[in-house]
XYZ file of C-alpha atoms in Angstrom:
763
model
C 15.014 60.908 -0.872
C 15.800 57.304 0.044
C 12.746 55.316 1.105
C 12.385 52.029 2.980
C 11.954 48.771 1.086
C 8.584 47.342 0.206
C 8.941 44.638 2.894
C 9.612 47.257 5.550
C 6.677 49.314 4.301
C 4.391 46.304 4.493
C 5.612 45.522 7.995
C 5.123 49.117 9.144
C 1.444 48.955 8.163
C 0.895 45.621 9.861
C 0.420 43.800 6.570
C 1.398 40.152 6.751
C 3.926 38.996 4.210
C 3.243 35.633 2.637
C 5.951 34.083 0.506
C 3.762 31.194 -0.622
C 3.099 31.405 -4.339
C 0.620 28.536 -4.342
C -3.080 28.448 -3.628
C -4.280 29.042 -0.082
C -7.161 26.602 -0.175
C -9.306 27.949 2.611
C -13.079 28.176 2.421
C -13.140 31.781 1.247
C -10.652 31.023 -1.521
C -12.582 27.963 -2.666
C -15.873 29.848 -2.608
C -14.333 32.672 -4.620
C -12.949 30.196 -7.144
C -16.387 28.605 -7.426
C -18.007 31.995 -8.056
C -15.489 32.796 -10.770
C -15.530 29.448 -12.526
C -19.152 28.376 -12.105
C -20.070 29.116 -15.769
C -17.398 26.662 -16.935
C -18.523 24.189 -14.278
C -22.182 24.442 -15.258
C -21.314 24.188 -18.941
C -19.272 21.033 -18.315
C -22.129 19.554 -16.239
C -24.593 20.332 -19.015
C -22.323 18.724 -21.606
C -21.928 15.709 -19.333
C -25.707 15.349 -19.005
C -26.074 15.725 -22.763
C -23.503 13.008 -23.393
C -25.208 10.800 -20.811
C -28.568 11.322 -22.487
C -27.094 10.476 -25.893
C -25.505 7.387 -24.369
C -28.772 6.226 -22.771
C -30.821 6.826 -25.934
C -28.375 5.104 -28.286
C -27.134 2.218 -26.116
C -28.388 -1.275 -26.999
C -30.180 -2.713 -23.922
C -28.530 -5.721 -22.325
C -30.140 -8.383 -20.145
C -28.482 -10.411 -17.421
C -29.594 -13.914 -16.395
C -28.294 -15.441 -13.170
C -28.007 -18.991 -11.875
C -26.833 -19.994 -8.405
C -24.638 -23.008 -7.632
C -24.145 -24.444 -4.137
C -20.621 -25.762 -3.539
C -20.633 -27.853 -0.335
C -19.269 -31.311 0.500
C -21.223 -31.872 3.711
C -23.944 -34.067 2.162
C -21.260 -36.421 0.829
C -19.748 -37.514 4.135
C -21.272 -41.000 3.908
C -19.925 -41.451 0.417
C -16.489 -40.150 1.368
C -16.310 -42.579 4.284
C -16.036 -45.405 1.764
C -14.355 -43.313 -0.946
C -10.664 -43.077 -1.515
C -10.934 -39.702 -3.316
C -11.997 -36.732 -1.200
C -14.220 -33.953 -2.496
C -13.888 -30.191 -2.324
C -12.958 -28.363 0.816
C -15.210 -25.641 2.145
C -12.598 -23.082 3.032
C -12.348 -19.697 1.366
C -9.480 -20.690 -0.919
C -11.407 -23.705 -2.216
C -14.533 -21.649 -2.988
C -12.489 -18.943 -4.705
C -10.770 -21.659 -6.716
C -14.144 -22.865 -7.973
C -14.893 -19.304 -9.111
C -11.787 -19.439 -11.278
C -12.790 -22.885 -12.579
C -16.108 -21.452 -13.756
C -14.224 -18.678 -15.554
C -11.707 -21.077 -17.059
C -11.211 -21.742 -20.719
C -12.114 -25.421 -20.278
C -15.665 -24.630 -19.131
C -16.017 -22.013 -21.859
C -14.933 -24.432 -24.567
C -17.413 -27.039 -23.281
C -20.252 -24.544 -23.721
C -18.994 -23.378 -27.127
C -18.715 -26.954 -28.375
C -21.998 -28.183 -26.901
C -24.066 -25.256 -28.253
C -21.934 -24.763 -31.391
C -21.755 -21.061 -30.704
C -19.062 -20.645 -33.327
C -21.736 -21.294 -35.981
C -24.132 -18.587 -34.705
C -23.540 -15.277 -36.567
C -25.628 -13.270 -34.092
C -23.455 -14.510 -31.261
C -20.175 -13.845 -33.047
C -21.275 -10.378 -34.230
C -23.654 -8.885 -31.658
C -25.203 -5.442 -32.324
C -23.169 -2.355 -31.374
C -23.201 -1.032 -27.832
C -23.967 2.691 -28.176
C -23.364 5.813 -30.220
C -19.883 6.352 -28.798
C -18.686 2.804 -29.408
C -20.101 2.894 -32.946
C -18.369 6.195 -33.667
C -15.139 4.899 -32.198
C -15.371 1.720 -34.262
C -15.997 3.736 -37.413
C -13.006 5.964 -36.765
C -10.853 2.959 -35.967
C -11.919 1.352 -39.216
C -10.970 4.435 -41.201
C -7.701 4.706 -39.297
C -6.723 1.125 -40.167
C -4.383 1.354 -43.213
C -5.368 -2.156 -44.303
C -8.897 -0.974 -45.061
C -7.566 1.596 -47.534
C -6.160 -1.055 -49.853
C -8.772 -3.803 -49.434
C -10.918 -4.403 -52.558
C -14.470 -3.160 -52.204
C -16.942 -5.910 -51.268
C -14.235 -8.392 -50.291
C -15.162 -10.638 -47.360
C -12.587 -12.149 -45.077
C -13.004 -15.902 -44.586
C -12.501 -16.941 -40.974
C -11.597 -20.548 -40.147
C -13.500 -22.719 -37.689
C -10.753 -22.631 -35.057
C -10.636 -18.843 -35.251
C -14.420 -18.653 -34.912
C -14.200 -21.005 -31.947
C -11.684 -18.713 -30.216
C -13.792 -15.645 -31.015
C -16.872 -17.364 -29.560
C -14.886 -18.247 -26.440
C -13.778 -14.643 -26.015
C -17.362 -13.422 -26.466
C -18.598 -15.902 -23.908
C -15.955 -15.114 -21.314
C -16.309 -11.376 -21.905
C -20.020 -11.436 -21.016
C -19.712 -13.946 -18.152
C -19.464 -12.871 -14.519
C -18.876 -15.288 -11.644
C -18.763 -14.260 -8.031
C -19.217 -15.639 -4.561
C -22.280 -14.417 -2.669
C -20.985 -12.947 0.565
C -19.447 -15.504 2.931
C -21.651 -18.360 1.718
C -20.910 -21.458 -0.355
C -23.110 -20.145 -3.186
C -21.625 -19.062 -6.512
C -23.536 -16.749 -8.832
C -23.090 -17.241 -12.575
C -24.389 -14.249 -14.526
C -24.428 -13.873 -18.287
C -25.202 -10.598 -20.074
C -26.541 -10.473 -23.625
C -28.692 -8.317 -25.864
C -31.048 -11.308 -26.239
C -33.111 -12.267 -23.155
C -33.382 -15.910 -24.119
C -29.722 -16.196 -25.003
C -28.718 -14.793 -21.597
C -30.733 -17.461 -19.720
C -29.650 -20.246 -22.088
C -25.932 -19.512 -21.756
C -26.070 -18.972 -17.984
C -27.663 -22.414 -17.533
C -25.259 -23.929 -20.065
C -22.241 -22.664 -18.097
C -23.666 -24.071 -14.849
C -24.379 -27.466 -16.433
C -20.944 -27.530 -18.059
C -19.425 -26.893 -14.640
C -21.335 -29.816 -13.066
C -20.384 -32.078 -15.964
C -16.779 -31.031 -15.620
C -16.952 -31.847 -11.904
C -18.262 -35.358 -12.668
C -15.711 -35.936 -15.416
C -12.839 -34.650 -13.337
C -13.960 -36.767 -10.365
C -14.215 -39.901 -12.501
C -10.955 -39.175 -14.289
C -9.085 -38.507 -11.065
C -10.497 -41.724 -9.572
C -9.473 -43.700 -12.633
C -5.979 -42.243 -12.614
C -5.722 -42.919 -8.894
C -6.806 -46.551 -9.438
C -4.256 -47.099 -12.188
C -1.515 -45.595 -10.099
C -2.555 -47.610 -7.035
C -2.589 -50.835 -9.039
C 0.893 -50.169 -10.340
C 2.097 -49.246 -6.890
C 0.561 -52.413 -5.365
C 2.501 -54.612 -7.795
C 5.709 -52.848 -6.835
C 4.979 -53.230 -3.129
C 4.180 -56.941 -3.493
C 7.531 -57.490 -5.148
C 9.340 -55.457 -2.494
C 7.541 -57.361 0.311
C 8.561 -60.753 -1.101
C 12.151 -59.646 -1.482
C 12.196 -58.349 2.105
C 10.856 -61.650 3.543
C 13.408 -63.690 1.601
C 16.199 -61.429 2.804
C 15.110 -62.011 6.426
C 15.153 -65.789 6.047
C 18.578 -65.776 4.392
C 19.971 -63.577 7.118
C 18.639 -65.863 9.885
C 20.225 -68.875 8.263
C 23.573 -67.143 7.729
C 23.765 -65.923 11.363
C 22.251 -69.065 13.038
C 19.316 -67.086 14.384
C 17.079 -70.163 15.086
C 13.682 -69.289 16.451
C 11.583 -71.633 18.589
C 8.228 -70.659 20.067
C 8.766 -67.074 18.937
C 12.251 -66.584 20.446
C 15.850 -67.440 19.617
C 17.179 -70.813 20.909
C 20.385 -69.153 22.119
C 18.377 -66.690 24.158
C 16.376 -69.491 25.797
C 19.552 -71.455 26.646
C 21.134 -68.389 28.093
C 18.052 -67.792 30.222
C 18.113 -71.372 31.567
C 21.841 -71.198 32.348
C 21.308 -67.945 34.150
C 18.569 -69.503 36.310
C 20.691 -72.576 37.127
C 23.669 -70.400 37.967
C 21.584 -68.450 40.423
C 20.509 -71.712 42.174
C 24.078 -73.095 42.149
C 25.351 -69.914 43.732
C 22.727 -70.217 46.448
C 23.693 -73.857 47.153
C 27.380 -73.003 47.241
C 26.718 -70.214 49.705
C 24.646 -72.512 51.894
C 27.319 -75.275 51.909
C 30.024 -72.754 52.669
C 27.946 -71.388 55.551
C 27.427 -74.864 57.119
C 31.097 -75.700 56.811
C 32.188 -72.380 58.289
C 29.759 -72.814 61.181
C 30.886 -76.281 62.154
C 34.517 -75.235 61.787
C 33.850 -72.365 64.159
C 32.279 -74.752 66.709
C 35.272 -77.019 66.586
C 37.714 -74.143 66.863
C 35.816 -72.822 69.895
C 35.462 -76.276 71.512
C 31.715 -75.801 72.038
C 30.432 -79.224 73.019
C 26.947 -77.876 73.664
C 26.562 -76.323 70.163
C 23.754 -77.721 68.062
C 24.546 -79.064 64.604
C 21.457 -79.672 62.489
C 22.889 -82.578 60.475
C 24.108 -84.367 63.693
C 20.785 -84.270 65.508
C 19.505 -87.351 63.713
C 22.581 -89.472 64.382
C 22.303 -91.934 67.332
C 26.059 -92.013 68.000
C 26.254 -88.268 68.414
C 23.242 -88.320 70.706
C 24.602 -91.180 72.829
C 27.976 -89.509 73.264
C 26.332 -86.237 74.141
C 24.057 -87.970 76.693
C 26.987 -89.818 78.276
C 28.971 -86.580 78.414
C 26.144 -84.805 80.103
C 25.602 -87.672 82.633
C 29.266 -87.756 83.528
C 29.242 -83.992 83.886
C 26.254 -84.156 86.219
C 27.756 -86.913 88.360
C 31.118 -85.140 88.538
C 29.435 -82.004 89.697
C 27.444 -83.914 92.316
C 30.448 -85.854 93.638
C 32.568 -82.724 93.618
C 30.035 -81.088 95.891
C 29.972 -84.090 98.254
C 33.467 -85.497 98.061
C 35.479 -82.554 96.855
C 36.956 -81.773 93.487
C 40.044 -83.891 94.037
C 38.329 -87.060 94.848
C 39.342 -90.040 92.763
C 35.833 -90.600 91.466
C 35.523 -86.983 90.537
C 38.788 -87.138 88.679
C 37.715 -90.382 87.005
C 34.470 -88.793 85.888
C 36.345 -85.849 84.490
C 38.592 -88.182 82.522
C 35.456 -89.813 81.125
C 34.116 -86.416 80.201
C 37.281 -85.619 78.298
C 37.022 -88.923 76.471
C 33.407 -88.202 75.566
C 34.380 -84.716 74.411
C 37.127 -86.140 72.195
C 34.692 -88.568 70.644
C 32.156 -85.776 70.091
C 34.704 -83.575 68.280
C 35.825 -86.478 66.160
C 32.216 -86.890 65.119
C 32.061 -83.174 64.393
C 35.214 -83.388 62.283
C 33.645 -86.176 60.319
C 30.540 -84.048 59.741
C 32.765 -81.080 58.792
C 34.488 -83.169 56.180
C 31.064 -84.032 54.783
C 30.170 -80.297 54.720
C 33.465 -79.499 53.012
C 32.798 -82.106 50.353
C 29.311 -80.692 49.692
C 30.752 -77.183 49.448
C 33.396 -78.198 46.910
C 30.798 -80.022 44.799
C 28.519 -76.969 44.817
C 31.390 -74.672 43.925
C 32.451 -76.898 41.043
C 28.889 -76.898 39.700
C 28.738 -73.109 39.983
C 31.985 -72.704 38.096
C 30.758 -75.029 35.360
C 27.511 -73.072 35.003
C 29.441 -69.777 34.951
C 31.632 -71.026 32.137
C 28.547 -72.158 30.213
C 26.906 -68.765 30.816
C 29.992 -66.886 29.660
C 30.088 -68.926 26.514
C 26.375 -68.324 25.954
C 26.858 -64.583 26.474
C 29.467 -64.503 23.728
C 27.145 -66.279 21.373
C 24.270 -63.994 22.391
C 26.384 -60.855 21.874
C 27.113 -61.871 18.317
C 23.461 -62.749 17.859
C 22.411 -59.338 19.219
C 24.650 -57.601 16.712
C 23.000 -59.600 13.977
C 19.585 -58.881 15.506
C 20.067 -55.160 14.905
C 20.300 -55.724 11.193
C 17.595 -58.364 11.406
C 15.202 -55.910 13.066
C 15.953 -53.349 10.361
C 15.118 -55.940 7.724
C 11.972 -56.919 9.606
C 10.994 -53.223 9.996
C 11.438 -52.634 6.298
C 9.446 -55.735 5.505
C 6.740 -54.581 7.927
C 6.615 -51.176 6.265
C 6.238 -52.719 2.851
C 3.556 -55.022 4.182
C 1.682 -52.133 5.827
C 1.906 -50.020 2.671
C 0.747 -52.964 0.627
C -2.296 -53.468 2.858
C -3.097 -49.725 2.808
C -2.749 -49.405 -0.957
C -4.860 -52.520 -1.501
C -7.584 -50.996 0.679
C -7.385 -47.637 -1.141
C -7.458 -49.437 -4.473
C -10.677 -51.172 -3.491
C -12.149 -47.822 -2.349
C -11.078 -46.068 -5.560
C -12.648 -48.865 -7.579
C -15.909 -48.427 -5.687
C -15.755 -44.628 -6.064
C -16.179 -44.903 -9.810
C -19.724 -46.075 -9.234
C -20.746 -42.853 -7.357
C -21.735 -40.139 -9.955
C -22.038 -37.444 -7.265
C -20.384 -34.004 -7.140
C -19.876 -31.484 -4.401
C -21.872 -28.846 -6.327
C -25.511 -28.540 -7.352
C -27.700 -25.928 -9.000
C -30.045 -24.359 -6.462
C -31.498 -21.658 -8.751
C -31.693 -22.066 -12.513
C -31.489 -18.993 -14.738
C -34.785 -17.702 -16.074
C -35.464 -15.237 -18.886
C -34.845 -11.722 -17.484
C -37.744 -9.291 -17.789
C -35.880 -6.034 -17.217
C -32.698 -4.724 -18.778
C -29.560 -4.595 -16.681
C -27.713 -2.166 -18.919
C -27.675 0.693 -19.339
C -29.122 2.038 -16.083
C -30.464 5.437 -17.056
C -30.110 6.963 -13.619
C -26.614 5.597 -13.097
C -25.469 6.591 -16.571
C -26.795 10.128 -16.191
C -25.303 10.385 -12.703
C -21.962 9.110 -13.968
C -21.810 11.520 -16.894
C -22.961 14.339 -14.643
C -20.157 13.551 -12.199
C -17.752 13.215 -15.117
C -18.815 16.624 -16.434
C -18.547 18.081 -12.933
C -15.057 16.633 -12.538
C -13.987 17.960 -15.932
C -15.504 21.358 -15.188
C -13.839 21.505 -11.784
C -10.551 20.477 -13.365
C -10.802 23.102 -16.084
C -11.750 25.719 -13.493
C -8.806 24.838 -11.275
C -6.540 24.792 -14.319
C -7.740 28.245 -15.299
C -7.178 29.467 -11.761
C -3.730 27.942 -11.638
C -2.802 29.320 -15.055
C -4.079 32.807 -14.117
C -0.777 34.568 -13.380
C -2.083 38.117 -13.468
C -2.861 40.373 -10.522
C -6.463 40.226 -9.341
C -6.373 41.249 -5.682
C -4.477 43.520 -3.387
C -3.412 40.498 -1.354
C -1.578 39.211 -4.410
C 0.220 42.544 -4.709
C 1.381 42.338 -1.104
C 2.355 38.677 -1.347
C 4.115 38.830 -4.702
C 5.720 42.278 -4.586
C 5.854 42.969 -0.849
C 4.727 46.482 -1.693
C 1.873 48.728 -0.645
C -1.406 48.298 -2.490
C -2.938 51.691 -3.228
C -6.184 50.505 -4.792
C -7.853 49.636 -8.048
C -8.814 51.809 -10.998
C -11.851 50.384 -12.767
C -12.010 50.046 -16.498
C -13.444 53.325 -17.899
C -15.622 53.591 -20.958
C -13.534 55.586 -23.456
C -16.097 56.177 -26.212
C -15.633 59.927 -26.092
C -11.903 59.876 -25.569
C -10.724 59.845 -29.155
C -8.639 62.991 -28.960
C -8.719 66.576 -27.832
C -11.573 68.975 -28.402
C -12.269 70.598 -31.738
C -10.898 73.978 -30.637
C -7.496 72.506 -29.666
C -5.685 74.909 -31.962
C -7.388 77.943 -30.398
C -6.597 76.702 -26.920
C -3.010 76.010 -27.909
C -2.604 79.649 -28.983
C -3.652 80.548 -25.460
C -1.218 77.942 -24.095
C -4.087 75.987 -22.763
C -5.488 72.498 -23.487
C -8.509 70.330 -22.833
C -8.343 66.597 -22.085
C -10.619 63.777 -23.216
C -13.248 62.480 -20.810
C -11.265 59.372 -19.887
C -8.335 61.543 -18.824
C -10.465 63.815 -16.646
C -12.526 61.027 -15.123
C -11.277 61.851 -11.609
C -12.519 65.428 -12.073
C -15.900 64.455 -13.474
C -16.457 61.759 -10.804
C -14.745 63.001 -7.665
C -16.621 60.550 -5.405
C -15.934 57.487 -7.511
C -13.693 54.599 -6.560
C -11.390 55.718 -9.348
C -10.834 59.113 -7.697
C -10.565 57.469 -4.254
C -7.705 55.264 -5.446
C -5.850 58.327 -6.775
C -6.406 60.084 -3.445
C -4.929 56.986 -1.788
C -1.825 57.451 -3.943
C -1.661 61.122 -2.868
C -1.924 60.156 0.816
C 0.829 57.561 0.379
C 3.053 60.209 -1.217
C 2.274 62.733 1.516
C 3.128 60.218 4.246
C 6.287 58.884 2.619
C 7.524 62.291 1.429
C 6.307 64.488 4.283
C 9.776 65.968 4.864
C 10.002 67.293 1.296
C 8.614 70.654 0.243
C 7.987 69.322 -3.251
C 7.250 65.806 -4.376
C 8.612 64.504 -7.669
C 6.578 61.390 -8.436
C 7.140 59.160 -11.424
C 4.311 57.009 -12.788
C 5.688 53.790 -14.266
C 4.479 50.446 -15.540
C 6.045 47.173 -16.630
C 4.778 47.139 -20.218
C 3.272 49.665 -22.587
C -0.509 49.960 -22.718
C -1.168 49.373 -19.008
C -2.686 52.862 -18.574
C 0.087 54.742 -16.824
C -0.507 57.867 -18.953
C -4.223 57.938 -18.114
C -3.345 57.366 -14.449
C -0.736 60.140 -14.576
C -3.031 62.824 -15.962
C -5.967 61.858 -13.749
C -3.726 61.935 -10.654
C -2.224 65.284 -11.678
C -5.646 66.772 -12.498
C -7.040 65.582 -9.151
C -4.132 67.187 -7.275
C -4.548 70.420 -9.223
C -8.284 70.477 -8.529
C -7.500 70.343 -4.804
C -5.549 73.579 -5.081
C -2.121 72.033 -5.255
C 0.385 73.514 -7.652
C 0.901 70.551 -9.932
C 3.105 70.013 -12.980
C 2.636 67.022 -15.314
C 5.620 66.097 -17.517
C 5.431 63.641 -20.388
C 8.882 61.995 -20.146
C 8.162 59.010 -22.441
C 10.397 60.118 -25.281
C 10.047 56.750 -27.022
C 6.257 56.860 -27.224
C 4.753 60.163 -25.977
C 1.183 58.941 -25.958
C 0.111 61.436 -23.324
C 1.128 64.340 -25.561
C -0.650 62.845 -28.592
C -3.904 62.656 -26.627
C -3.678 65.953 -24.752
C -1.767 68.343 -27.025
C -1.381 66.777 -30.442
C -0.725 70.187 -32.043
C 2.130 71.163 -29.717
C 5.332 71.976 -31.560
C 7.838 72.096 -28.738
C 8.288 70.332 -25.469
C 10.612 68.414 -23.140
C 13.199 67.595 -25.809
C 13.647 71.296 -26.553
C 14.195 72.004 -22.852
C 16.839 69.287 -22.567
C 18.640 69.837 -25.866
C 18.232 73.574 -26.545
C 18.053 74.879 -22.957
C 14.640 76.401 -23.637
C 13.035 77.500 -20.331
C 10.342 74.976 -19.525
C 8.032 77.750 -18.351
C 7.840 78.977 -21.932
C 6.498 75.605 -23.087
C 3.941 74.871 -20.377
C 0.276 74.326 -21.197
C -2.527 74.820 -18.696
C -5.556 72.551 -18.425
C -8.803 74.451 -18.727
C -10.807 72.859 -15.898
C -8.266 72.187 -13.138
C -5.419 74.619 -13.821
C -2.961 71.713 -14.250
C 0.321 72.669 -15.946
C 1.584 70.271 -18.558
C 4.985 69.969 -20.244
C 4.477 67.996 -23.458
C 7.031 65.842 -25.238
C 7.244 66.584 -28.950
C 9.351 64.163 -31.004
C 10.143 65.471 -34.473
C 12.908 62.969 -35.191
C 13.422 59.602 -33.507
C 15.900 59.792 -30.605
C 18.021 56.749 -29.804
C 19.728 58.063 -26.647
C 16.601 58.806 -24.602
C 18.159 57.243 -21.487
C 21.002 59.731 -21.645
C 18.563 62.604 -22.009
C 16.318 61.596 -19.105
C 19.371 61.023 -16.872
C 21.159 64.169 -18.076
C 22.025 67.141 -15.838
C 19.524 69.167 -17.820
C 16.721 66.810 -16.762
C 17.865 66.930 -13.149
C 18.003 70.726 -13.333
C 14.512 70.794 -14.814
C 13.130 68.660 -11.981
C 14.900 70.750 -9.289
C 13.621 73.985 -10.776
C 10.106 72.548 -11.082
C 10.235 71.323 -7.485
C 10.828 74.894 -6.304
C 7.742 76.144 -8.113
C 5.246 73.260 -7.681
C 3.887 71.196 -4.833
C 3.720 68.055 -6.970
C 5.650 67.151 -10.096
C 4.040 64.148 -11.808
C 6.226 62.544 -14.479
C 4.734 60.092 -16.991
C 7.762 57.783 -17.356
C 8.517 55.181 -20.021
C 7.684 51.550 -19.170
C 10.384 49.674 -17.240
C 10.621 46.466 -19.168
C 11.248 47.605 -22.785
C 13.646 50.506 -22.076
C 16.188 51.542 -19.434
C 15.243 55.216 -19.247
C 13.696 55.067 -15.770
C 16.585 53.019 -14.399
C 18.999 55.699 -15.540
C 17.042 58.557 -13.957
C 15.551 56.838 -10.889
C 17.736 58.790 -8.468
C 16.107 62.050 -9.618
C 12.641 61.009 -8.363
C 11.282 61.114 -4.829
C 8.844 58.303 -5.392
C 7.091 56.099 -7.931
C 3.533 54.990 -8.427
C 3.553 51.586 -10.107
C 0.646 50.936 -12.484
C -0.225 47.296 -13.278
C -3.011 46.259 -15.617
C -5.574 44.129 -13.774
C -5.976 40.595 -15.065
C -3.430 40.968 -17.868
C 0.152 41.634 -16.778
C 1.881 38.537 -15.432
C 2.820 38.618 -11.783
C 6.207 37.076 -12.465
C 7.012 39.765 -15.039
C 6.088 42.556 -12.620
C 7.972 40.936 -9.743
C 11.101 40.332 -11.773
C 11.035 43.828 -13.253
C 10.442 45.578 -9.957
C 12.951 43.484 -8.037
C 15.501 44.126 -10.788
C 15.077 47.884 -10.445
C 16.408 48.396 -6.921
C 16.123 52.222 -6.902
C 12.579 52.116 -8.246
C 11.648 49.445 -5.705
C 13.103 51.453 -2.822
C 11.160 54.554 -3.892
C 7.926 52.746 -4.770
C 5.010 54.431 -2.998
C 2.634 51.649 -3.931
C 0.973 49.691 -6.706
C -2.238 50.579 -8.518
C -4.200 47.891 -10.364
C -5.634 49.558 -13.455
C -8.468 48.598 -15.825
C -10.235 46.396 -13.266
C -13.381 44.743 -14.640
C -16.206 45.580 -12.238
C -18.383 42.704 -13.408
C -15.650 40.113 -12.890
C -14.292 41.842 -9.834
C -17.318 40.791 -7.787
C -16.165 37.166 -8.037
C -12.989 38.088 -6.148
C -14.740 39.845 -3.278
C -14.442 36.706 -1.158
C -10.677 37.104 -1.262
C -9.908 40.261 0.592
C -13.026 42.267 -0.186
C -11.424 45.238 1.553
C -9.510 45.761 -1.696
C -12.706 46.430 -3.603
C -14.319 49.031 -1.428
C -15.325 51.121 -4.396
C -17.282 48.306 -5.997
C -19.577 48.110 -2.970
C -19.605 51.552 -1.406
C -18.676 54.065 -4.109
C -22.184 54.265 -5.469
C -23.445 55.053 -1.980
C -20.984 57.895 -1.458
C -21.613 59.282 -4.907
C -25.154 59.936 -3.872
């Protein structure tokens, strides 16, 4: 009968399939892991506390002295106002830089030299730290090959420079410098096994730092003064050379200066002013001449000419002309316009008019002469200005270079003045022995040890032990590749989980009963207690798991009149034979016609335990066509029929026998006579017998040893046996440890129903 795959079976029962092989770290899983691994965890914690206690009891106490240094340049503002060398800044980078200065080799060497620490044996070779460091040092000494060949009692002579470097390393190794918060205060802490030495060296480091600040300030001021003095001499020389270059350039380019300006520029300015006046005079003369010329051209005898108003002749002629004009007008009104007197007066008027215009022409000639003089003067000034502009243009070109020379000379002069001032300030600075740092708290002799802290050490070692214990526990969990829960069976194999068979005490299971020979004559047999456990304890979890296997077979094989079920395992020794006989005995006790066949022709362990005196069995049926009914044995208590497997000579072709037509005929004939045929098959992994005969079985019950057989081995074996996998009714975990099983109840406790409820139902 062809059955559905394990995945389909799992899906039909609503069982989720999880392909994740890793840990599912939920709370239940973690709690279960903690319950299983807590002895290791507690042991590691106890060892950690023990190590911490040993450390605290054996460690040499250390004392830490602290001194505080204020680094701030605000009180020195008055000094810096007259100082050419500025002090420290107060930003974060500057304060952190001072921390590194305190840790520097220069400060350390000052302390070593001042206190001659390289001559103090107790400082160079302080007492050991603790038991662990002493043990490590001893092992390191033995591991050093040089110590194996050194003559006994030989002392190594260390030079002064080497001792000085060792002292420096000791000092820096025990020195801690840090900034207190966001303040300008630095804390210098020194740790030593000697209280007095801790305070002495902490104060020595602080004083060495202040001395170094003074020395560095003085040295930097001195170096600055020397450099400034050298630079001043160079600038003086450059200033003199620049001034001489300016004077030579002025002489070469005729750039004569008077009252702060060039002579050519002043002349050009004067010519420009005169030209402006000459142009105004020329315009005025031209205007007078044009006006009088217009009067003459128009014949205007009544026009007023400013220059003629003061002349008596012009006035007399004008008066006579006007009198004659008046009289002519009067006589013309009385005597008529053609009267001789009127005509005579008109002739006089014409004569006066002619005389007037002659006078005007004379004045016009005077105006023309003035105009020509003014124009000649203007032209002369323009020529002088043009010539001056040419000279000035050349001078301006030279002025560009002159200004560059003057600018350079001014720069040198300014730098010279500045450097002379800074030199004076730097010289004065040498007289100010003031630093930006001061000691605000001197180190005093510490009264209490700073190391080791008993509580911290014990807490640390406890946490270390806890971490190691947790790591070992997780490692054990991760390395545990055996089956422990039914969920693992479903996840790894995608097969039905039928239940667990607890580990049974087999003290009285060392063979058959004493009257085995008498029973064998009656074709009957008795089984050891371990193999009839399901009969002796029908309400136990063991029997309930076997009933679960029966129900699975009944459901999967409900269309068959008889059920041929093979019991298999991956490896030998997993308990498939015990499971086979207990399952068969349980079925027989329920009134089912049941036949148990020992088909493990390589290692018939079931026959050795049940019927060790049997002389014939399955091999005779297959090879000699002996009717199997003639070889059956009946169990005394349950009425179970058993076909043993008696191996008189080793058989190499067992796979051919179990897959032979004779074996198939045996199973068909047995199926017609029995309700259940239980076959104890060989293990799958070592031999191929089951693979060869898998098609002859209706189903298989897969037995896996709890906590021992690797999941990967079972998965690979089962997945490699396609016909067995297709016909697999389910998996039974055998030899489960009840005591350890309780630790897995948090992970799918439904799989361990017997461990919690079986005792109740047995009542």
